[in-house]
XYZ file of C-alpha atoms in Angstrom:
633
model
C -48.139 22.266 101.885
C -44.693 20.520 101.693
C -41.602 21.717 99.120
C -39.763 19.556 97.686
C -36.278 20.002 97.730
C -33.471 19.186 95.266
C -30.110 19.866 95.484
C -30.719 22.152 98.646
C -33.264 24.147 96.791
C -36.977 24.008 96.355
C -38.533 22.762 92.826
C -40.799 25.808 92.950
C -37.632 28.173 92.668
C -36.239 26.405 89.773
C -38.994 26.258 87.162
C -38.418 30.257 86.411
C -34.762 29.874 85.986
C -35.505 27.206 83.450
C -37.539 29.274 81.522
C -35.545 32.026 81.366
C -32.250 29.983 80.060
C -34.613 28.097 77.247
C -35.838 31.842 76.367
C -32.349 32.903 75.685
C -31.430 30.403 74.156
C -34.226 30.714 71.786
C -34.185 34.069 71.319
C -29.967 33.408 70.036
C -31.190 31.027 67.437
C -33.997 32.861 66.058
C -32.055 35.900 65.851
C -29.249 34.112 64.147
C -31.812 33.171 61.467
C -33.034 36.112 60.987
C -29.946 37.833 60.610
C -28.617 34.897 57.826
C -31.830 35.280 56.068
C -31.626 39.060 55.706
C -28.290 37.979 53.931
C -29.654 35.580 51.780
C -32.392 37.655 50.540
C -31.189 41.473 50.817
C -27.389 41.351 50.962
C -26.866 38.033 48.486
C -30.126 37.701 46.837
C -29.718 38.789 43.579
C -26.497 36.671 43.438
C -28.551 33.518 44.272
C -31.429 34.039 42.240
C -28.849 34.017 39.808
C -27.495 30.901 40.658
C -30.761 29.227 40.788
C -31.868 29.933 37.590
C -28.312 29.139 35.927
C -29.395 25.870 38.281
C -32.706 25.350 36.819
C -32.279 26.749 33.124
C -29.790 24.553 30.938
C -28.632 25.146 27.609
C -29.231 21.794 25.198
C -27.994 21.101 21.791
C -30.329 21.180 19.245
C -28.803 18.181 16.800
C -28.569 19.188 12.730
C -30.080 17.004 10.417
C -27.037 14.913 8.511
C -26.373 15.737 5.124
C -27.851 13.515 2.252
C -26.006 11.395 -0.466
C -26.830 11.380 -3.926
C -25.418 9.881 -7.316
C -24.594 11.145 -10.385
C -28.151 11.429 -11.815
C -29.485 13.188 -8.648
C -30.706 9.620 -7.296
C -31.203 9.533 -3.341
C -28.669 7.133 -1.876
C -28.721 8.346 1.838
C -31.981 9.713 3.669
C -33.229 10.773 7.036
C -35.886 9.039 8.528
C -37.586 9.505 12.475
C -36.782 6.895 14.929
C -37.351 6.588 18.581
C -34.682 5.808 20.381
C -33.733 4.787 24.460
C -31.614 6.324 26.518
C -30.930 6.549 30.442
C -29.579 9.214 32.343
C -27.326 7.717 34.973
C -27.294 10.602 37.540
C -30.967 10.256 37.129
C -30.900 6.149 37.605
C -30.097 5.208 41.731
C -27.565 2.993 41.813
C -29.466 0.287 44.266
C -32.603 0.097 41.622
C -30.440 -0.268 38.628
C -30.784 -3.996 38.035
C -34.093 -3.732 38.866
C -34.736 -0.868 35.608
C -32.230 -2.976 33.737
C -34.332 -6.029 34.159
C -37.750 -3.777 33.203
C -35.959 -1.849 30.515
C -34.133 -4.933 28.645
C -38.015 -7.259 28.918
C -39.714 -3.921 26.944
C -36.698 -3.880 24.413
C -36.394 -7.549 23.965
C -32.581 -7.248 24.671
C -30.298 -8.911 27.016
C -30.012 -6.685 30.867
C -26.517 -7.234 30.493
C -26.566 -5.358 27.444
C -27.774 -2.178 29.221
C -25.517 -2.324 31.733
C -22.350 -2.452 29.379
C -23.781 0.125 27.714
C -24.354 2.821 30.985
C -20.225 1.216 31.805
C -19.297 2.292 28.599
C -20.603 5.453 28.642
C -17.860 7.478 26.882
C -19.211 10.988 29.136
C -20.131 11.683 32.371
C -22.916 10.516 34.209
C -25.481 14.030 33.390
C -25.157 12.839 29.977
C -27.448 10.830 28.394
C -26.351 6.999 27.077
C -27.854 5.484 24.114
C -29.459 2.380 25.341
C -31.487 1.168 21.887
C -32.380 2.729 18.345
C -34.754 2.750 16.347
C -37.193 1.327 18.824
C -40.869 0.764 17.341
C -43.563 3.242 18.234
C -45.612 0.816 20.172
C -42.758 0.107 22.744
C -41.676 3.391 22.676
C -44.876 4.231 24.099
C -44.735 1.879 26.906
C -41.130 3.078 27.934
C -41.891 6.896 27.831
C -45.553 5.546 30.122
C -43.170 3.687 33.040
C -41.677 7.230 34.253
C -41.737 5.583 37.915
C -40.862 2.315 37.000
C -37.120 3.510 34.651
C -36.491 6.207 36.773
C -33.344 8.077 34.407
C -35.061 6.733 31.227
C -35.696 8.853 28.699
C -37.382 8.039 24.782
C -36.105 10.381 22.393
C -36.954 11.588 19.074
C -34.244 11.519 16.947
C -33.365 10.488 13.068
C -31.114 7.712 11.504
C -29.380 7.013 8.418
C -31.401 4.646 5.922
C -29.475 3.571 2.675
C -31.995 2.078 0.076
C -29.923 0.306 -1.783
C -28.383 -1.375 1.039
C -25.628 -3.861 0.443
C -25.308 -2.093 -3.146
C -23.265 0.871 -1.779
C -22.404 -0.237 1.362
C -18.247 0.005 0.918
C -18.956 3.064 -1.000
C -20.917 4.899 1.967
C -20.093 3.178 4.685
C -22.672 3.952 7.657
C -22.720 5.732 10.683
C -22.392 4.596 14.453
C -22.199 5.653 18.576
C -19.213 7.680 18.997
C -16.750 6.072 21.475
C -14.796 7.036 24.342
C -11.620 8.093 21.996
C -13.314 9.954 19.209
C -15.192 11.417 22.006
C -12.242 12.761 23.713
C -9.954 13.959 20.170
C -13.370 15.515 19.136
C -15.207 17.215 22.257
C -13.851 20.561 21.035
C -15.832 20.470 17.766
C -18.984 20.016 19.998
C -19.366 16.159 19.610
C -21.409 14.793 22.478
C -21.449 11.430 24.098
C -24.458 10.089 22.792
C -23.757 11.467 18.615
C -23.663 9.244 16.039
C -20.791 9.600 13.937
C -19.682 8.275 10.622
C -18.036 5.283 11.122
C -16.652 4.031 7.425
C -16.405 5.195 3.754
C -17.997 8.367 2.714
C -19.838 8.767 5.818
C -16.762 8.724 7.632
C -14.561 10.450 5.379
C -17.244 13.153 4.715
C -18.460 13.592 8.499
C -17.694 17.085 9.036
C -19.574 18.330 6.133
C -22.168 15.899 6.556
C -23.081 16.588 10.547
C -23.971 20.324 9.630
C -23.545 22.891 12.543
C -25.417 22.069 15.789
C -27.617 24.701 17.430
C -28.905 25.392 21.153
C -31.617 26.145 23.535
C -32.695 26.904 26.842
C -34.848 24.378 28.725
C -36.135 24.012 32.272
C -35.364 20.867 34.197
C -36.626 19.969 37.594
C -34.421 18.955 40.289
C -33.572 15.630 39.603
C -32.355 16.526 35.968
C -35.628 15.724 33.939
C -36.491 18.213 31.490
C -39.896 19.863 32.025
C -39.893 22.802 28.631
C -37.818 24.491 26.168
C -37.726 28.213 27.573
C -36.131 29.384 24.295
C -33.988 28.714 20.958
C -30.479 30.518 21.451
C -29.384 29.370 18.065
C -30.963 27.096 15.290
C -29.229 24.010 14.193
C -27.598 24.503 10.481
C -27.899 20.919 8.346
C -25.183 19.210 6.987
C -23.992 19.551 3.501
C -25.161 16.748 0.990
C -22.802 14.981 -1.316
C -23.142 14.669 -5.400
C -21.354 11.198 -6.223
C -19.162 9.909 -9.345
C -21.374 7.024 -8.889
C -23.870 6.386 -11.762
C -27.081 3.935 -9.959
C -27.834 2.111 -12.741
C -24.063 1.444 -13.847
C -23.611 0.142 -10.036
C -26.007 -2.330 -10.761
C -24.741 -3.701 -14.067
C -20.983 -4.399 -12.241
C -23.097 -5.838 -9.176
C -24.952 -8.127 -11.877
C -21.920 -8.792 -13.826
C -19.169 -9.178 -10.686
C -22.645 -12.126 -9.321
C -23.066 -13.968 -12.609
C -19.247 -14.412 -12.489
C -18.895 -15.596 -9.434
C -22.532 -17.637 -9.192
C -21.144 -19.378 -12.465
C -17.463 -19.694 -11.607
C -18.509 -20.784 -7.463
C -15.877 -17.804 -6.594
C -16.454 -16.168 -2.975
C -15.028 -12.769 -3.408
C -14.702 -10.625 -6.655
C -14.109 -6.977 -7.355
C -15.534 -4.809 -10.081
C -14.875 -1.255 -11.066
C -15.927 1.025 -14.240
C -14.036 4.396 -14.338
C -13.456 7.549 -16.799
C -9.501 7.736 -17.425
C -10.402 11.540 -18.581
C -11.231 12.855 -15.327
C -10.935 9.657 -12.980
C -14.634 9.609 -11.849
C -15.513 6.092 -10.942
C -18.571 5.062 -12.194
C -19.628 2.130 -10.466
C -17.113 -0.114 -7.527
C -18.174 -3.255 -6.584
C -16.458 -5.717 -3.781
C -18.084 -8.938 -3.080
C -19.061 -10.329 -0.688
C -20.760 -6.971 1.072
C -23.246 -5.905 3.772
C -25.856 -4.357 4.345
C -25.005 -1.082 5.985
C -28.871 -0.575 7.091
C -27.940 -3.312 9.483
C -25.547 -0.710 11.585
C -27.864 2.209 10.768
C -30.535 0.446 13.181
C -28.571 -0.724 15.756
C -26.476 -4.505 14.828
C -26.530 -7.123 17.046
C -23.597 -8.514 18.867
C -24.687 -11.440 16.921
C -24.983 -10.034 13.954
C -22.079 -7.918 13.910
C -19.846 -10.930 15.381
C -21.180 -12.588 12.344
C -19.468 -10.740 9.731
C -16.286 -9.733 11.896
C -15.754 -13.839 11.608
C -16.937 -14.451 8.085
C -13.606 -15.591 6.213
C -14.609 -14.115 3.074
C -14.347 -10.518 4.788
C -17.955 -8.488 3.892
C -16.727 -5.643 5.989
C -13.543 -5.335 4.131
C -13.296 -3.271 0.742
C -11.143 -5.388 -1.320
C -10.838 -2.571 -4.251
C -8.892 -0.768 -1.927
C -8.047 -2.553 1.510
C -6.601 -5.657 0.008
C -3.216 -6.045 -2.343
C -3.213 -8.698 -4.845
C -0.217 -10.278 -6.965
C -1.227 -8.524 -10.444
C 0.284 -10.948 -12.612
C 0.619 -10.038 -16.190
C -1.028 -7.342 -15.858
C 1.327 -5.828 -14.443
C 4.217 -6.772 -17.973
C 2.205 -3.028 -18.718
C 5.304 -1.735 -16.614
C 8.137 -3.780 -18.156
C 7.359 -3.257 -21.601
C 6.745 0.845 -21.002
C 10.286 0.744 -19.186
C 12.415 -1.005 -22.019
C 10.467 0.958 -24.550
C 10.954 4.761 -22.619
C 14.394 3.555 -21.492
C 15.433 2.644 -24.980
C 16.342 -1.258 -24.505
C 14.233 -2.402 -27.489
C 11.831 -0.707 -29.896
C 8.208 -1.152 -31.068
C 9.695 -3.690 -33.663
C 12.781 -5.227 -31.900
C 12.262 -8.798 -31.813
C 12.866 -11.362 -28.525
C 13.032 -15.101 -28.631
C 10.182 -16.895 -26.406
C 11.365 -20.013 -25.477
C 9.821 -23.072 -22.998
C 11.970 -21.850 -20.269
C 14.782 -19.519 -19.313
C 17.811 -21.111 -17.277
C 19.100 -19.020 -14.020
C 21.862 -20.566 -12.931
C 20.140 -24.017 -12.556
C 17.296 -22.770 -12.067
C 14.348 -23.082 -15.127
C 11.997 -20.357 -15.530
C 9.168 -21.347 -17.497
C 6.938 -20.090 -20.428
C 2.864 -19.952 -19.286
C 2.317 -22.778 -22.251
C 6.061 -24.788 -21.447
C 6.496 -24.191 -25.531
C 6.908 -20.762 -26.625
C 6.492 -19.237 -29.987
C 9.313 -17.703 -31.428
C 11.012 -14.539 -31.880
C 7.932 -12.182 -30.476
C 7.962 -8.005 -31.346
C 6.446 -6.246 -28.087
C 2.992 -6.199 -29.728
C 3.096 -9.914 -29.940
C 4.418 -10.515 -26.776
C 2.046 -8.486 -24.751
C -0.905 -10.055 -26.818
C 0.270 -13.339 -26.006
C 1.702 -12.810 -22.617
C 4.605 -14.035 -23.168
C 6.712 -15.102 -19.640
C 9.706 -15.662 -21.460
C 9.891 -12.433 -23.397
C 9.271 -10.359 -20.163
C 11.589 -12.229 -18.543
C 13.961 -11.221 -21.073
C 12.489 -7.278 -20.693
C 12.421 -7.471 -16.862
C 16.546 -8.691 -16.896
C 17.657 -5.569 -18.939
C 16.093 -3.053 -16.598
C 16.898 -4.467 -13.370
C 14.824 -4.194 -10.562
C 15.410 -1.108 -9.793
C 14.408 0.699 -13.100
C 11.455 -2.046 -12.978
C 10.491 -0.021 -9.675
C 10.896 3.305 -11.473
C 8.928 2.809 -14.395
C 6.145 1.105 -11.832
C 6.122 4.245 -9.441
C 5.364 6.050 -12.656
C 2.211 4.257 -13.131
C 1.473 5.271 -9.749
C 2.265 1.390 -7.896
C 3.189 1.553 -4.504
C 1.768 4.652 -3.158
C -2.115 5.044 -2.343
C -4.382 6.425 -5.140
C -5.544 9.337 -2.876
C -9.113 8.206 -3.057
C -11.866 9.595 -0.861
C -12.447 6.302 1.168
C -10.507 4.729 4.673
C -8.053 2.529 4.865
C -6.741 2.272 1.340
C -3.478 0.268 1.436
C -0.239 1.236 -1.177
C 0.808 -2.206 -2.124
C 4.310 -3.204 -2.652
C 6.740 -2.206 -5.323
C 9.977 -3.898 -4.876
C 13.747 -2.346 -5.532
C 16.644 -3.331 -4.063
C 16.270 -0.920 -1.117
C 12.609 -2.318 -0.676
C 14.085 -5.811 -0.024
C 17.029 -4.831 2.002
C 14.666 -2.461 4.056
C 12.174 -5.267 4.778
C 14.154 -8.517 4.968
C 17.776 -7.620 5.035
C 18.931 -8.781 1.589
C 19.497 -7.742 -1.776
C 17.457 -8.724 -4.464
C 18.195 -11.838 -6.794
C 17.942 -12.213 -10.562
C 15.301 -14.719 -10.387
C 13.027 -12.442 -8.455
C 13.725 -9.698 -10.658
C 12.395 -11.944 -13.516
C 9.164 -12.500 -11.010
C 8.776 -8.791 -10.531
C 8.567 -8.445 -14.548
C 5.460 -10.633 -14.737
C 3.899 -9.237 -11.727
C 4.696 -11.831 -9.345
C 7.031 -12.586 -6.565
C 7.054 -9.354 -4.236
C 4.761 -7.307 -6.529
C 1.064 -6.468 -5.141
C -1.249 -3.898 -5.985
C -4.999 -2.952 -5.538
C -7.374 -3.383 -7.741
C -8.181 0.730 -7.972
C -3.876 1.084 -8.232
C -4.075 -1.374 -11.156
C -7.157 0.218 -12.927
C -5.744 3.943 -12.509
C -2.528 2.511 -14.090
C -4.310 1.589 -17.040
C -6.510 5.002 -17.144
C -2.852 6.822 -17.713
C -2.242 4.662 -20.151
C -6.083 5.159 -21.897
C -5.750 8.968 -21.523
C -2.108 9.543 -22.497
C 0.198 9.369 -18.809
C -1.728 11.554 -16.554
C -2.000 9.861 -12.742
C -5.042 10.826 -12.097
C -6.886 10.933 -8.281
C -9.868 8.821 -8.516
C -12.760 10.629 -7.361
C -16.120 9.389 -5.628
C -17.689 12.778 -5.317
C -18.473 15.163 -7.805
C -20.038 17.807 -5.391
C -20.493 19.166 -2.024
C -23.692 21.187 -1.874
C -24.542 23.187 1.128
C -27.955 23.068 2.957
C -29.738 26.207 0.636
C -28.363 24.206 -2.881
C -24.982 26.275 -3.028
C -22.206 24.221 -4.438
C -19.250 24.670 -1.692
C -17.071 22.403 -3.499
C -16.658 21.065 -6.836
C -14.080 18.687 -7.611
C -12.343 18.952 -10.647
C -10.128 15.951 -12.112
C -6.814 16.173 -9.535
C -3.953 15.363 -11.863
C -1.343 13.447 -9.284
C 1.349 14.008 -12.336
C 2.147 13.695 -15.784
C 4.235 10.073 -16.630
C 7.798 10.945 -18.073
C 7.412 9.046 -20.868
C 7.228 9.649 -24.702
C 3.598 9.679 -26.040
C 5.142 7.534 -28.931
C 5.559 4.878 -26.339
C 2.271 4.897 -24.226
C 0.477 4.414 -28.225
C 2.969 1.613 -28.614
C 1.340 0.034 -25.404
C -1.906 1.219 -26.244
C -2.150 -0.669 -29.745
C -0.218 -3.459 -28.079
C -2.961 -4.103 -25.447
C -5.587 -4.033 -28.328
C -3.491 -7.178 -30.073
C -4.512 -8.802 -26.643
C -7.946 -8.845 -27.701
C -7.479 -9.738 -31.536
C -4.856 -12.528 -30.943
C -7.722 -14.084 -29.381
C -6.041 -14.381 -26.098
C -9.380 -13.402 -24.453
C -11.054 -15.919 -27.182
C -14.264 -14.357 -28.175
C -13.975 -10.776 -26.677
C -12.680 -9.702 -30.104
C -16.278 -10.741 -31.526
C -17.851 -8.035 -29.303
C -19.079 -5.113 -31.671
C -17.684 -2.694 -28.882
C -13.849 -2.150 -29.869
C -11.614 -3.444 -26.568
C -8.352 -2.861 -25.836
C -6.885 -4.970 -22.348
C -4.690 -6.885 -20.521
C -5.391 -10.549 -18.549
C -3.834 -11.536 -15.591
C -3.408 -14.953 -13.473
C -1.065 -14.948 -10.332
C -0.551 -17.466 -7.998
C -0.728 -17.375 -4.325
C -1.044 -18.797 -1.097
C -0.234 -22.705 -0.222
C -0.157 -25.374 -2.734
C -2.497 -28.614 -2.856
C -1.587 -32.219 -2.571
C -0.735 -31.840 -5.956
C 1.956 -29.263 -5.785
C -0.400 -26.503 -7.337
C -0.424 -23.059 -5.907
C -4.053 -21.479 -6.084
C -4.758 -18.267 -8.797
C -6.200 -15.450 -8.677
C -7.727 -13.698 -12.830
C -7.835 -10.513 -13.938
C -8.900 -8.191 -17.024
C -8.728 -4.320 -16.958
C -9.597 -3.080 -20.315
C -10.537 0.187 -22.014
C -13.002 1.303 -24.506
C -12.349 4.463 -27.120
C -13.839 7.872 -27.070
C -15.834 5.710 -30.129
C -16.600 2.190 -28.823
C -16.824 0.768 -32.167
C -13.993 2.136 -33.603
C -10.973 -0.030 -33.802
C -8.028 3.224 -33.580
C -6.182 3.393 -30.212
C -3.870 6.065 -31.535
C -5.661 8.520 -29.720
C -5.423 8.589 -25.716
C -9.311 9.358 -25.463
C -10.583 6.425 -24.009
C -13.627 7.697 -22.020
C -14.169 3.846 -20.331
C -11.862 1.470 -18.585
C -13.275 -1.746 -16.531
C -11.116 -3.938 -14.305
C -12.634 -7.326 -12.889
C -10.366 -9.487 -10.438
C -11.609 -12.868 -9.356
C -10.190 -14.349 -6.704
C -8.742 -17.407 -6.116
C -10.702 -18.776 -9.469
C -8.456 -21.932 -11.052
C -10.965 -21.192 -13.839
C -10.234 -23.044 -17.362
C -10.423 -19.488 -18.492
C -10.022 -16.156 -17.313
C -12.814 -15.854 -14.960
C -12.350 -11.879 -14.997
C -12.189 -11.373 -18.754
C -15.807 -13.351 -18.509
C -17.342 -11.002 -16.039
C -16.303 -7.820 -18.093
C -17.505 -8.990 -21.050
C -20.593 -9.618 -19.366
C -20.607 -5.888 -18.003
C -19.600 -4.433 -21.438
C -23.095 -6.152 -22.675
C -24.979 -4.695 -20.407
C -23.871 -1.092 -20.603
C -23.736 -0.807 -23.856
C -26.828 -2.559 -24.726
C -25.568 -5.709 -26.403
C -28.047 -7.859 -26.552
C -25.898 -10.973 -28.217
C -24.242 -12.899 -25.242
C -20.242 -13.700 -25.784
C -19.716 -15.375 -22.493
C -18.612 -18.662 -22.605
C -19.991 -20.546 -19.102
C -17.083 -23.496 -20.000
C -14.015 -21.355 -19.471
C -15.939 -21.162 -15.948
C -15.428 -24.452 -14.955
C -13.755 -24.712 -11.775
C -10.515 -26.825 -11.409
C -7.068 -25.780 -11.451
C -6.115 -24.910 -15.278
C -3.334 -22.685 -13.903
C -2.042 -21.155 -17.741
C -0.190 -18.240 -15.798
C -1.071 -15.666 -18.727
């Protein structure tokens, strides 16, 4: 037999060589293993088991059930109810199937895949937590989501609850709703334990109210596998606490009467926004606060639409704004409540001084004119305020001066917000000659001072500033904080707040002087100003309004807004407002009415029918008609 030789040396020589190096080599790895293993499981083992279980065990909130909302009578205006909703894990979704799940997802959902993928974009935390895709998802596709595990990998169906409101459009700028948190909120809140996927109140109460409302969230341990999915809750490390629930001002069934009232007016008069609110001057509980149009907040509870929502952002009569408080109007004479307190206080005339009203007063050569272009004669305060006399105020509003004007107005609490429990409340504008040289750089002139003392020009309030300025006169000068919520009652029934009437401050002014306006504002009534109001067998004292604003038609004519605030007494029927114990004062504005009447004074009258039960209707439908009857009183 031949060897073969390689390299100078036989194959047969080299095989055992071979062996031995691979053996070596083998024996180094193996014992490397070994030794790392020992490590792992003697040396470091308790340390890793550690870490493994910290890996596979993770503590998840346990989400408190939101507080409830109730009115005055104990009637259920917010509830609880189960939903389903979707949401995806994105850590959990692979990047190169997420069209494809977006495409699945969005067909099952009935919404748009773009939609989903804004939504996993916008996710305000990281990419562990979940992102609410869809609420309130019925059962039936619920099902069919939670069944295609393989197909929406990162998809998850969750039990949860959401807000219902059953009165819907009713409350809606009263309560407000709730909503996703965003990226923001997320990041001011994260230290009170918000999460990325809470919903959070967005407006009104709910928002105002939200940390009483969300309760106290608990936690628990569950078991997940390794791709994040949860596969048991191991144990409860602390139980969720619910929210507190809120006791309103708000009376149900008075709510409805302004609602009724605020729509007949504006059905009859074809006005497209109108504001109605009933109030207690005593203690500044507001009994019912209507702004029309409205929403319906259920529509956010369940998850709006783009289209939806885009819907009402772009409505021009403004449904998502609260025009009670958000807005500031011109007041208009309403507002002569200042101007005759001031010259009364200040000492400029008394209850029975006498002014001339005259067709027009002359400013240099400039005319300003009496609401009828006649006038009446020499005019005591009572007379002119029942009449609403331009002329006379002018006359008032020129011995004060503008700044006094603005004094006597911050005492009725213009200018400055009323401190109510609700967003966005605006303070309105109460002009001096500071105001004006702040803001536009000038000083004010006489003619403009005459404005301000008829509640034009500059001048603009809210309806809830105008309101609360008649409640301190009703109840004798106390500013009072108008309240929405009597209550705040903790999950086991314990009251942990109760709001007593929050006196802002007492008017300086002479009591003497507030009766003076008090009676004066009755003479409103029975100098048939307000025609037939004076027929009612209820006993009202008030004040109209008409102020123009805005651009004038081909005609020269500047459009109008109406008002009447009036108040009852302590007895309706009685005709004495000596006392300061009016227990009821209503304010109505209607906006932009050119009404041959006072489109206002109609609606109240129509809501003092219905809450006191009179049967006999006093509304006349022709002061309704709709033209441009401007009369300026």
């Amino acid at each position: 037999m031949n060897d073969v030789y390689l390299g100078g040396r036989p194959e047969r020589q080299r095989q055992p060589l071979r062996f031995l190096t691979f053996g070596l080599i083998a024996l180094l790895v193996f014992g490397t293993l070994a030794t790392r293993l020992f490590y792992l499981q003697i040396v470091n083992g308790s340390t890793l088991a550690a870490r493994a279980e910290r890996n596979r065990t993770v503590a998840d909130p346990i989400v408190a059930t939101r507080g409830q909302i109730f009115d005055r009578a104990g009637r259920e205006l917010v509830s609880n109810v189960a939903s389903f909703a979707v949401k995806i894990r994105p850590s959990e979704l692979p990047e190169t199937r997420r069209d494809e799940v977006a495409e699945r997802l969005a067909a099952l959902l009935g919404i748009e895949p773009s939609t989903i993928n804004e939504a996993i974009d916008g996710n305000p935390g990281s990419r562990f937590d979940l992102v609410r895709i869809a609420q309130d998802v019925p059962e039936a596709t619920a099902r069919l989501v939670a069944e295609s595990n393989d197909e929406l990998p990162g998809v998850e169906v969750v039990v949860e609850t959401r807000r219902s409101y059953p009165y819907g459009p009713l409350f809606s700028h009263i309560l407000g709703y709730t909503g996703p948190i965003d990226a923001e909120t997320l990041e001011d809140r994260k230290d009170e334990g918000y999460l990325p996927d809470d919903m959070i109140g967005q407006t009104a109460l709910e928002a105002t109210f939200e940390e009483q409302l969300r309760g106290t969230y608990g936690a628990q341990l569950v078991e997940r596998d390794a791709t994040g999915r949860r596969l048991q809750v191991l144990s409860t490390v602390q139980e969720a606490i619910p929210g507190a629930s809120l006791a309103l001002t708000i009376d149900t069934k008075t709510q409805k009467m302004a609602e009724e009232a605020l729509l007949w007016g504006m059905r009859e008069a074809g006005l497209k926004r109108g504001v109605l609110i009933a109030m207690n001057p005593q203690t500044g509980e507001i009994l019912a606060l209507v702004s029309l149009p409205t929403y319906d907040n259920n529509l956010f509870a369940t998850g709006i639409s783009n289209e939806d929502f885009a819907a009402l952002v772009d409505d021009p009569e403004k449904p998502l704004t609260n025009h009670a408080i958000q807005v500031q109007f011109p007041p208009g004479s309403t507002y002569k409540l200042v101007a005759a307190t001031g010259a009364l206080a200040d000492g400029r005339i008394t209850p029975t001084t006498r002014l001339m009203t005259r067709p027009y007063l002359t400013l240099g050569s400039t005319r300003f004119y009496e609401w009828n272009r006649r006038g009446w004669g020499p005019f005591t305060v009572y007379q002119g305020f029942g009449r609403s006399s331009d002329t006379f105020f002018f006359q008032l509003a020129g011995m004060l001066g503008i700044d006094r004007l603005g004094y006597w107005a911050k005492q009725y609490g213009f200018g400055e917000p009323t401190g109510i429990e609700l967003p966005g409340e605006v303070g309105g504008i109460v002009p001096t000659n500071q105001w004006k040289q702040d803001t536009l750089g000038q000083p004010i002139y006489p003619g403009e001072v005459y404005q301000a003392g008829i509640g034009q020009g500059y001048v603009a309030v809210t309806p809830l500033q105008l309101i609360n300025a008649y409640a301190a006169l009703a109840n004798g000068g106390k500013i009072l904080q108008p309240q929405l919520v009597r209550q705040v009652v903790g999950p086991d029934g314990t009251v942990i707040r109760d709001f007593q009437p929050r006196v802002v401050r007492e008017m300086d002014v002479p009591a003497s002087t507030l009766r003076t306006m008090r009676e004066a504002a009755r003479w409103t009534i029975t100098m048939r100003q307000t025609y037939n109001l004076v027929e009612l067998p209820v006993k009202v004292a008030g004040k109209t309004g008409t102020a123009e604003f805005g651009l004038r038609d081909s005609e020269g004519r500047l459009p109008y807004h109406s008002w009447f605030v009036g108040f009852t007494g302590k007895d309706p029927y009685s005709d004495d407002y000596s006392k300061p114990d009016s227990e009821l004062v209503v304010l109505a504005l209607a906006y932009d009415s050119r009404t041959k009447g006072n489109a206002a004074t109609e609606i109240v009258k129509g809501f003092f029918q219905l809450y006191y039960g009179i049967e006999k209707d006093y509304r006349i439908k022709d002061l309704l008609e709709r033209g441009n009857f401007y009369q300026g009183n």
